[in-house]
Amino acid sequence: MHLERSIPALRDRRRALLRTGRTVALVPTMGALHAGHLALVRRARELADEAWVSLFVNPAQFGPGEDLDSYPRDLEGDRGLLQSEGVALLFAPSSNEVYPQPPAVRISLPDLAAGLCGAYRPGHFDGVALVVTKLLNIVQPEVAVFGAKDFQQAAIVTRLVADLDMPARIEVVPTVREVDGLAMSSRNRNLDPDQRRRAASISRTLKAARTAIVEGGERSARRLESLMGESLAAEAGVRLQYVAVVDADSLQPLDAVGGRTLLAIAAHVGSTRLIDNLVVEVP
Ligand code: PAF
C-alpha cells in the first residue's frame, strides 16, 4: 500500500492510473479505523479496481468546544489494517496540505443540514461538504463509499454530488454493529467499560421504536419520540441530545410515520457523543 501525503503527487498517480483504465473507489475517513470502516473498504474493493482511503481529521467540521483535539488518532494501527485489507493507496495529508489558506468557499445544504445533528453542530455539515468536495476533486474517484451510521452526512453528500454534477457515484453501506447492537464508531474508543455497556441502550431504544411501528402499529412520530426519549432517560449515564422521527429522504419532521422513515438518536455517554439511526419502511 502506498502512503501519499501530497496533493500534487496523488494527482500524478491518479493520472497514471487513468491511462491504464483502472478505476478507483475512495473511502473518506478520519482514521481510528474499526470494523465499520473495513466494511466500507471491502465494498470499495468490490466496486472498483483499486480501493483508496483518505485519512484526514478535518478541523473544518469541528465546532468550538468539540472533540477535535481528543478525536482518536492511530495512523500506524490504521496503516496496518488497510494494508491487510488490500487497500492500494492511503492519502493522509496534513492540515496545511488541505487548507493552505483559510477557505473562502462555503458549501451549505441548509434544508438537509438544519435538523438532526446539524441543529446541535452549527457549521459541521458545511465543513463536511467542503472537505468531501475537496477530496472528490483531488482523487476523482469513480465511486466514493460512506457509512449509513452517519445518515445525515450520507444524505448531504449524495445531494451535494447530484446538485454539483460531480462525476463520483456515492455508495452508502449499512451500519456495522457490536454484538450488543452498539454502532461501530471511532469515538467508542473513548468509552470506559461501564459507559461502553450503557451505550448499547441507544441501539436498543431504536429497535424498540421499530418494534412499536412494525408490531405495535404505532404511527405517531411524537409518541415514538416520547417512547425513545423515556427509554434513554431511564439509562443512568446516558444524556440524550435528540431523538427524531423524520422522512428518510427529505430529513424533514413527520407527524405520522409512513414510507421510508428515519429514527435517529444522538446522546452523550460521559463526554463522548454518539449517534445512531434505523430506517424503517412503513407501508
Ligand atoms: O465520516 C467521516 O469520517 C468524516 O465526516 C468524513 C466523511 C471523512 C469527512 O471528513
XYZ file of C-alpha atoms in Angstrom, residues 105-109 126 128-134 136-137 156-168 170:
29
model
C -15.689 28.996 -0.147
C -18.652 27.775 1.870
C -20.837 24.873 0.770
C -24.176 24.699 2.572
C -27.175 22.435 2.103
C -20.580 22.884 5.838
C -18.064 18.024 5.804
C -19.390 19.262 2.433
C -16.253 21.328 1.886
C -13.768 18.564 2.669
C -15.707 15.902 0.750
C -15.830 18.220 -2.279
C -12.090 18.784 -1.974
C -13.542 14.171 -4.591
C -11.841 16.885 -6.650
C -25.904 15.539 2.310
C -23.009 14.101 0.318
C -25.380 12.298 -2.056
C -27.254 15.544 -2.717
C -24.065 17.608 -2.966
C -22.720 15.358 -5.708
C -26.050 15.409 -7.564
C -26.508 19.193 -7.351
C -22.941 19.965 -8.447
C -22.853 17.297 -11.198
C -19.773 15.790 -9.632
C -18.824 12.633 -11.522
C -18.346 10.329 -8.499
C -21.979 7.768 -3.865
